[in-house]
Tab-separated table of C-alpha atoms in Angstrom:
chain	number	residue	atom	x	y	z
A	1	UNK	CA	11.719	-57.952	38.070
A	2	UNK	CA	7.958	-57.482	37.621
A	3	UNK	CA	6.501	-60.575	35.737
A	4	UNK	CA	4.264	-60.334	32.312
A	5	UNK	CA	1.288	-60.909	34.321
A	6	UNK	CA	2.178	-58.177	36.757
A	7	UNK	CA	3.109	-55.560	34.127
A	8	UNK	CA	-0.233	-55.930	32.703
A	9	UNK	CA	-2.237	-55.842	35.848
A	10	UNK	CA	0.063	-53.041	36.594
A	11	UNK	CA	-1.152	-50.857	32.898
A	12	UNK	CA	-4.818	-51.715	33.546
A	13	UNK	CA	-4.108	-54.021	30.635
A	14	UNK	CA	-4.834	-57.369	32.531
A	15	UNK	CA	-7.947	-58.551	34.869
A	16	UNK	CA	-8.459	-61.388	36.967
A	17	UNK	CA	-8.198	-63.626	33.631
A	18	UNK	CA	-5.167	-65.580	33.140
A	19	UNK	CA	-2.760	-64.412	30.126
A	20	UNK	CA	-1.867	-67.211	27.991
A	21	UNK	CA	1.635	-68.287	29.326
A	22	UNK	CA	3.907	-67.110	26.271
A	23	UNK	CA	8.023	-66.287	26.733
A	24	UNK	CA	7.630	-63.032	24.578
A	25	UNK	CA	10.627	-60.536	23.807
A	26	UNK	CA	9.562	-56.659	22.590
A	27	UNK	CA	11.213	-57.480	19.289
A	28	UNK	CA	9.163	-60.561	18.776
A	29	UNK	CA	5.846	-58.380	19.601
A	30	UNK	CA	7.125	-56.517	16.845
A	31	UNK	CA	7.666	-59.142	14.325
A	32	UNK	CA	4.122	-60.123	15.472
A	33	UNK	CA	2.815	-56.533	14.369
A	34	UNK	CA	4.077	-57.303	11.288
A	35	UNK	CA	2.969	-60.369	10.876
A	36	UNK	CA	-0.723	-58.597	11.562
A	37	UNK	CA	-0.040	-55.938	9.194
A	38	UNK	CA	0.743	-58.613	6.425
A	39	UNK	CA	-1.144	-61.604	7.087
A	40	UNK	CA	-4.653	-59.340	8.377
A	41	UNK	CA	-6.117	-57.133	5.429
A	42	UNK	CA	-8.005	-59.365	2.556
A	43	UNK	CA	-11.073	-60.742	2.455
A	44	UNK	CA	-12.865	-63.942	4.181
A	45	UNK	CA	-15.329	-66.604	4.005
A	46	UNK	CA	-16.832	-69.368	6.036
A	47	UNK	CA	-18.420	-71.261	3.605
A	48	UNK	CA	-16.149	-73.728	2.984
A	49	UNK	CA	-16.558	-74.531	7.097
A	50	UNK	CA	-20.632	-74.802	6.598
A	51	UNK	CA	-20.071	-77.320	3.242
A	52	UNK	CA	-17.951	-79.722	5.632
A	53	UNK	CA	-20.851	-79.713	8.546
A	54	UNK	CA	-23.122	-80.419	5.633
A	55	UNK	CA	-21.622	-82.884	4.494
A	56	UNK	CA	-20.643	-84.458	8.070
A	57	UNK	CA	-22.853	-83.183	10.330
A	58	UNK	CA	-22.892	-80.145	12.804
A	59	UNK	CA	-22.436	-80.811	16.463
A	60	UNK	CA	-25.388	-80.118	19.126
A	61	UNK	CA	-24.926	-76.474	18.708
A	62	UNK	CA	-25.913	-76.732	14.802
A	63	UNK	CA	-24.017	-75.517	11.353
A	64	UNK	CA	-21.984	-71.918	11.993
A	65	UNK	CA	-23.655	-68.993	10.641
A	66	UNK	CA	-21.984	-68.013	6.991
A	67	UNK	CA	-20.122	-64.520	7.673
A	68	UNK	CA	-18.069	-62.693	4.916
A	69	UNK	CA	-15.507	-59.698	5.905
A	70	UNK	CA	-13.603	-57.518	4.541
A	71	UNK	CA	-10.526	-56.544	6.242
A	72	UNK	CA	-8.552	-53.362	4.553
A	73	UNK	CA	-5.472	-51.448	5.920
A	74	UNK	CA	-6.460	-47.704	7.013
A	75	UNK	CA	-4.307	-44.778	6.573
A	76	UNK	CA	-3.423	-43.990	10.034
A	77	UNK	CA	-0.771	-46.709	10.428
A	78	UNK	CA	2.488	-46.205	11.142
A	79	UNK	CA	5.505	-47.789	11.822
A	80	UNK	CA	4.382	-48.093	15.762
A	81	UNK	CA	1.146	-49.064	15.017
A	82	UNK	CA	-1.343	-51.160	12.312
A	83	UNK	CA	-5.076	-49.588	12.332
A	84	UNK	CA	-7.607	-51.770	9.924
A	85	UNK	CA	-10.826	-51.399	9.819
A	86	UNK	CA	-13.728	-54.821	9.440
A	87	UNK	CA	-16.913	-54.896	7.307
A	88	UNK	CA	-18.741	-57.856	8.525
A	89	UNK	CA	-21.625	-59.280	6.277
A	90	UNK	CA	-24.059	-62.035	7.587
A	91	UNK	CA	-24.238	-63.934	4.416
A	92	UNK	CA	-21.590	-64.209	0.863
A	93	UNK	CA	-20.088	-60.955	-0.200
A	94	UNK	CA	-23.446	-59.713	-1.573
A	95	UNK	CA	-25.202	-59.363	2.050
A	96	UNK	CA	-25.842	-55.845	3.456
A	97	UNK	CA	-23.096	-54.868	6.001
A	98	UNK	CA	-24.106	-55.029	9.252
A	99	UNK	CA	-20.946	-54.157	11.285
A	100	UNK	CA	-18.276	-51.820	10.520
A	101	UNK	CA	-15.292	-52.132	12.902
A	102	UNK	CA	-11.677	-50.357	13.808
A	103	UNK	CA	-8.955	-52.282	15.045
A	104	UNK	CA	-6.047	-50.765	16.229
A	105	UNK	CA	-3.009	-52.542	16.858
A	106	UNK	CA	0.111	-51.365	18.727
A	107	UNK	CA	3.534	-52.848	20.190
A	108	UNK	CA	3.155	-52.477	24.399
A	109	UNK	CA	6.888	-52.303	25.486
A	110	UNK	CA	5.527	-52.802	29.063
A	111	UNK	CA	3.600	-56.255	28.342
A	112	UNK	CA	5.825	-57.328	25.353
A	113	UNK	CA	3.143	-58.197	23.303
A	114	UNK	CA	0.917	-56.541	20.737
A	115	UNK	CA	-2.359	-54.946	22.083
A	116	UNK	CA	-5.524	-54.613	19.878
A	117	UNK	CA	-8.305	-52.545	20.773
A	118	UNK	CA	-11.484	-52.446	18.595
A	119	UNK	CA	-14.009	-49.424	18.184
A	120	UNK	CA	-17.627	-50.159	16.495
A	121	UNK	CA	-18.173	-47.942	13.498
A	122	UNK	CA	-21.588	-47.001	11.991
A	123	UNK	CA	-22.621	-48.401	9.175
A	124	UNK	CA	-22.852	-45.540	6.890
A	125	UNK	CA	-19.543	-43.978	7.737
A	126	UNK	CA	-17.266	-43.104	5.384
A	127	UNK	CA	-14.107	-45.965	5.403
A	128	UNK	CA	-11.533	-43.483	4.878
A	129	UNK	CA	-7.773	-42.742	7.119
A	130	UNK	CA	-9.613	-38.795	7.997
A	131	UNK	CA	-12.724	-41.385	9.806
A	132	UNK	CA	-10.206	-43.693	11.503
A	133	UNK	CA	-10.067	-41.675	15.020
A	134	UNK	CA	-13.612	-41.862	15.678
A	135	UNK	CA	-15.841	-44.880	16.934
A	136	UNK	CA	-16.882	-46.120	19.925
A	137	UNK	CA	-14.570	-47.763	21.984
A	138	UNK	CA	-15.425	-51.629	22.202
A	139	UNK	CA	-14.806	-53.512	25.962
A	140	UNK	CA	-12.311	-55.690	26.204
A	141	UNK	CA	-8.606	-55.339	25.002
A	142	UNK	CA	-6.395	-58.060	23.138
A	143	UNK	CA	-3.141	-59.213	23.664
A	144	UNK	CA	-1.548	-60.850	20.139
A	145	UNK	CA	1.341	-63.232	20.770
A	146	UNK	CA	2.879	-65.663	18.384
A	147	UNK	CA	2.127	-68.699	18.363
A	148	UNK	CA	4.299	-71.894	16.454
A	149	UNK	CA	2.836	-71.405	12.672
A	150	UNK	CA	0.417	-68.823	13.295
A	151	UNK	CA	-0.680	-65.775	15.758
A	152	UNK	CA	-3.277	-66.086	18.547
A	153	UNK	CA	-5.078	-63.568	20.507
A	154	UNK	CA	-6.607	-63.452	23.884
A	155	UNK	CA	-9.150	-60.766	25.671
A	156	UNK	CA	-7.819	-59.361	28.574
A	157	UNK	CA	-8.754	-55.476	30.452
A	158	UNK	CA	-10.029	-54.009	32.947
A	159	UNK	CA	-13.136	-53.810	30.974
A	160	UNK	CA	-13.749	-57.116	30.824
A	161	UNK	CA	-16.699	-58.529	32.323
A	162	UNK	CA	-15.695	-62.249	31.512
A	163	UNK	CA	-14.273	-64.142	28.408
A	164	UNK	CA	-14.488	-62.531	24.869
A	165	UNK	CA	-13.403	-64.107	21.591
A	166	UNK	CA	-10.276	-65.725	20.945
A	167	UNK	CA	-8.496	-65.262	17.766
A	168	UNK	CA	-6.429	-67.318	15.644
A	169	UNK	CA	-4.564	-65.521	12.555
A	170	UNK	CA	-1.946	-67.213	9.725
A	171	UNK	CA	-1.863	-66.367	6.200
A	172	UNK	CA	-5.217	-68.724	5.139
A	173	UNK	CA	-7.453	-67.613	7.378
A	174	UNK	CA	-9.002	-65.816	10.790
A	175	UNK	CA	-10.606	-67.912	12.936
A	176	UNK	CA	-13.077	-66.932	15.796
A	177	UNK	CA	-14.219	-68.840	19.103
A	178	UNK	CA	-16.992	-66.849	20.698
A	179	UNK	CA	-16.306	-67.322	24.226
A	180	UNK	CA	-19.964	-66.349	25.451
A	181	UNK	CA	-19.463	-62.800	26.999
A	182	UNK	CA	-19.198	-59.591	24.705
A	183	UNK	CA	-20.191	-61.573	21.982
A	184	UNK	CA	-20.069	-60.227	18.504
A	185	UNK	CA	-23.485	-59.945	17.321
A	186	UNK	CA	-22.679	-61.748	14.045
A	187	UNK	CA	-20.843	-64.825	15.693
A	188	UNK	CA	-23.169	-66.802	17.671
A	189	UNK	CA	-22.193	-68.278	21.566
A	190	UNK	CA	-21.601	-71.560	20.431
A	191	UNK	CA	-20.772	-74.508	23.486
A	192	UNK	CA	-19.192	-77.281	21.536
A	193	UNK	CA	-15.334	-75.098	21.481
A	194	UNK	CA	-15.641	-74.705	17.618
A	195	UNK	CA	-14.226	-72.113	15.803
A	196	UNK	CA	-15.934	-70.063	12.906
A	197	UNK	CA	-13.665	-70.180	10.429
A	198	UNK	CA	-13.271	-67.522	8.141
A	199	UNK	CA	-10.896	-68.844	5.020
A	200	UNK	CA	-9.116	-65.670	3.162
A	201	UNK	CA	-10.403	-65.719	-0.404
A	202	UNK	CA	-8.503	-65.428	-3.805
A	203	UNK	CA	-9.805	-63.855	-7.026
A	204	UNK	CA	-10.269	-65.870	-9.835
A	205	UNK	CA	-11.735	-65.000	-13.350
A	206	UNK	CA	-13.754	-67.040	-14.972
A	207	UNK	CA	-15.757	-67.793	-17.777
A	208	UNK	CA	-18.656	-70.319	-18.649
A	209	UNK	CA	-20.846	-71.445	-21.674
A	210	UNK	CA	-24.268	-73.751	-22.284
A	211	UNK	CA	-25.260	-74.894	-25.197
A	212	UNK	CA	-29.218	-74.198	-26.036
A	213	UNK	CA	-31.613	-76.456	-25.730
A	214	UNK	CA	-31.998	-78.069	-29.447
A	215	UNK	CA	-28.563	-77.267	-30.896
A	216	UNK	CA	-26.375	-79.141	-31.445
A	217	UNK	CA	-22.809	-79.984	-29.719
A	218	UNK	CA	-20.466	-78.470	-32.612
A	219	UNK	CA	-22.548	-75.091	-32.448
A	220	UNK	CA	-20.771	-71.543	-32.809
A	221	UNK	CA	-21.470	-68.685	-30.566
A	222	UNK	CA	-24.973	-68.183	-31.171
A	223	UNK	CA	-26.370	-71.082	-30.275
A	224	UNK	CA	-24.617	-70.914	-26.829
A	225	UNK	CA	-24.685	-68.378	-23.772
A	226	UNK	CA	-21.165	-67.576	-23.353
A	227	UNK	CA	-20.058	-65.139	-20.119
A	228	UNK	CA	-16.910	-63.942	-19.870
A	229	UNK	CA	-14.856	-62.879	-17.684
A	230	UNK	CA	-16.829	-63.131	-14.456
A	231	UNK	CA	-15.079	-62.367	-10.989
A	232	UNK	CA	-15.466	-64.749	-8.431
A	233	UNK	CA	-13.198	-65.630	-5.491
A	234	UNK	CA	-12.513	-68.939	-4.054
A	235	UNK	CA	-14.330	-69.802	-0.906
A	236	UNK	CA	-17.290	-70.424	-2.071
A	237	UNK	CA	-18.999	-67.846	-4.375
A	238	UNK	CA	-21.273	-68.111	-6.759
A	239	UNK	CA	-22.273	-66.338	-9.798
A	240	UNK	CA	-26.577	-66.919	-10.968
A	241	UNK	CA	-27.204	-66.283	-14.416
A	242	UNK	CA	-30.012	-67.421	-17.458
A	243	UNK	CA	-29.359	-68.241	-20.870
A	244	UNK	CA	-30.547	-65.570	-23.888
A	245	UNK	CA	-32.750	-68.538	-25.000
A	246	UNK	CA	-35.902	-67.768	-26.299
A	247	UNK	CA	-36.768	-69.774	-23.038
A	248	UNK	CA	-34.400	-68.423	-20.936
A	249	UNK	CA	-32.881	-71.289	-18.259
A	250	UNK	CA	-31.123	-70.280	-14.642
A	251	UNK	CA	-27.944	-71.547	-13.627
A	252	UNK	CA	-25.573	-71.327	-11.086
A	253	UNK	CA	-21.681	-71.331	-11.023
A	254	UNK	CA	-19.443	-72.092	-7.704
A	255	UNK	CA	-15.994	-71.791	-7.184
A	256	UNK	CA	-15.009	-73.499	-3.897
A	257	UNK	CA	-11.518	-74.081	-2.180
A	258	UNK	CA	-11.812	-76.754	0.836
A	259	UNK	CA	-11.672	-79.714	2.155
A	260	UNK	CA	-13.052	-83.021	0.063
A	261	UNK	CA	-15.687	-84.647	2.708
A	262	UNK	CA	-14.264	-87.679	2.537
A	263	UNK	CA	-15.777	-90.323	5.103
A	264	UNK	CA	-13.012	-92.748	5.014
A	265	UNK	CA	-10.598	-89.738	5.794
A	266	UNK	CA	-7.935	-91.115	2.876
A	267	UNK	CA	-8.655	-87.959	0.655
A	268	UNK	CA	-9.665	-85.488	2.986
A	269	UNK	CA	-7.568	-83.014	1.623
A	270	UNK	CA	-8.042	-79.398	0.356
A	271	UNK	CA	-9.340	-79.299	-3.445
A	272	UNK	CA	-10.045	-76.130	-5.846
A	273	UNK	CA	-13.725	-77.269	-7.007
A	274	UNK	CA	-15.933	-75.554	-9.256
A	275	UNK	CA	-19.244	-76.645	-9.844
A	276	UNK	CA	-22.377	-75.527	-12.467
A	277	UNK	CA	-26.127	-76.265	-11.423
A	278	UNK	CA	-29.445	-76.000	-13.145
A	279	UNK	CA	-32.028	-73.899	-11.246
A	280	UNK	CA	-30.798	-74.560	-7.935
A	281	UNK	CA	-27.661	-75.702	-5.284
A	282	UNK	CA	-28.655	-79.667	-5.130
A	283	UNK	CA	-27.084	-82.704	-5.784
A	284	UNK	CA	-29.995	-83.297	-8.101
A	285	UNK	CA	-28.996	-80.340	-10.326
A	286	UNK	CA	-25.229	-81.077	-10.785
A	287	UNK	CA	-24.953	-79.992	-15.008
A	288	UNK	CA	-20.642	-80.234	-14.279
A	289	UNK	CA	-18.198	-80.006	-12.178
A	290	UNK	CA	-13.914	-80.504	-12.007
A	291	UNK	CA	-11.812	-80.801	-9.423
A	292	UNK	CA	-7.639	-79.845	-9.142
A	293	UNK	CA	-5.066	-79.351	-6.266
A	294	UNK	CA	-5.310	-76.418	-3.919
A	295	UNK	CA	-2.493	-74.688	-4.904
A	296	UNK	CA	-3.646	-75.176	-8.908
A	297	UNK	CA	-3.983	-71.912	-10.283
A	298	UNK	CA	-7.030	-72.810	-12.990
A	299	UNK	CA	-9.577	-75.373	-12.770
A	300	UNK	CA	-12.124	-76.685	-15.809
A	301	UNK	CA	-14.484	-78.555	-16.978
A	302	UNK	CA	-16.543	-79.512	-20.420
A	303	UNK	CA	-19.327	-81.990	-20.066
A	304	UNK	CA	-22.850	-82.422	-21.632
A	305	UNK	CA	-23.083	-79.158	-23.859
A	306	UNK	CA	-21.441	-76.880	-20.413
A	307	UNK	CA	-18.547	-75.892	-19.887
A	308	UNK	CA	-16.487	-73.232	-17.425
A	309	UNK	CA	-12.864	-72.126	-16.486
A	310	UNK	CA	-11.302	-70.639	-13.971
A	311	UNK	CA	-8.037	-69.056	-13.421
A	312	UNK	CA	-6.322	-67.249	-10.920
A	313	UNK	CA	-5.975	-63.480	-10.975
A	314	UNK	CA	-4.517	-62.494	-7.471
């Protein structure tokens, strides 16, 4: 009986490059395209990865590069196969798109895995299922296997010229090591291993309120600047805004799921944090802030004539 490796090399799947060693049934490829199909479309953020280098220091090769996406489902897929296609922003959600992507996923009953092939789009085409059969075809295949909590892919094809990225997929996040060849133009060849990690984001809506300067603390609505609802997601967005003063002041509102930097390591553990600065993103500018659980599904504060909520939505 032909081995994995063998069956690959033997469908032009496989190159000299080693498949990771993986006891894989058809049916469990299967379950692994529907894991993709599940866990995949949403959006993502790496900000909460950049706050944590900030706050402990980035190796040699410096803090990652922020990166926003937007995965969504296409029409083409089928039962057989998962097609999605990737908006990739340098920058929060507000950044100009600079990559438009098609992935296509399908079950390979000769390699008993799930192969992924990816096809650059242009950036002004039209996102819908009739625009999922063109692109150009991207080198370098993937093979998606399962891994113990989560899903891993690895590049492999004739195509390839040497290593690609390596994926990692469960239902928090995506996470990308750019191994140096074929690089993605918006993840950067990085030699310290690390991946970018890009956190899946949850709505929230939200609502905040300062007090004007001069008033005083039991004031009604109009001597505050009250905004509600505002739609921000967790993973570090922000929402800028200025009072209706008659001297109007800017502030800033964050909503933040991650890890607390802690230096001693005895609560490093994920928080929901949501933060409100004067003029600018500084320590220096902190007007409030509140801190819950991960999993909470609101998170508030009221302190010094500001306040803000947020609660969950999706």
């Amino acid at each position: 009986m032909l081995s994995l490796r063998n069956l690959l090399l033997a469908f032009g799947i496989l190159t000299l490059a080693e498949l990771p060693a993986a006891a894989q049934s058809t049916t469990e490829a299967r379950f692994v395209l529907q894991d993709i199909q599940s866990w995949l479309p949403g959006t993502y953020d790496s900000e909460p990865q950049i706050f944590l280098e900030q706050a402990f220091g980035a190796s040699k090769d410096g803090p990652h590069d922020r990166i926003f996406v937007a995965i969504r489902e296409a029409g083409t897929s089928t039962s057989e196969t998962v097609v999605v296609t990737t908006e990739w922003r340098s920058g929060d959600k507000h950044a100009p798109v600079l990559r438009r992507e098609r992935w296509s996923f399908a079950v390979s009953e000769a390699a008993r895995a799930v192969i992924m092939r990816r096809y650059n789009l242009g950036t002004d085409d039209d996102l819908t299922a009739e625009s999922q059969t063109s692109g150009t075809p991207l080198p370098c295949s993937l093979v998606w296997l399962q891994g113990q909590s989560n899903l891993f892919a690895k590049p492999v094809g004739v195509e390839c010229s040497g290593p690609g990225h390596e994926l990692l997929l469960d239902q928090d996040g995506l996470w990308i090591l750019n191994l140096g060849a074929n690089e993605h133009p918006l993840v950067r060849s990085r030699h310290d291993g690390i991946h970018t990690k890009l956190y899946r984001t949850n709505m929230m809506e939200c609502f905040v309120n300062v007090l004007h300067e001069g008033q005083p603390y039991n004031a009604g609505l109009e001597g505050r600047t009250l905004i509600n609802p505002i739609q921000m997601h967790d993973r570090g967005d922000t929402y800028s805004f200025e009072t209706n003063e008659e001297k109007p002041r800017k502030f800033i509102l964050m909503l933040r799921k991650a890890m607390w930097p802690s230096r001693s390591g005895r609560n490093f553990a994920p928080m929901l944090m949501l933060w409100l600065y004067r003029d600018k993103i500084s320590p220096e500018s902190l007007e409030g802030s509140a801190w819950a659980a991960a999993d909470s599904t609101r998170v508030a504060f009221d302190a010094r004539g500001v306040g803000a909520r947020c609660k969950s939505i999706s």
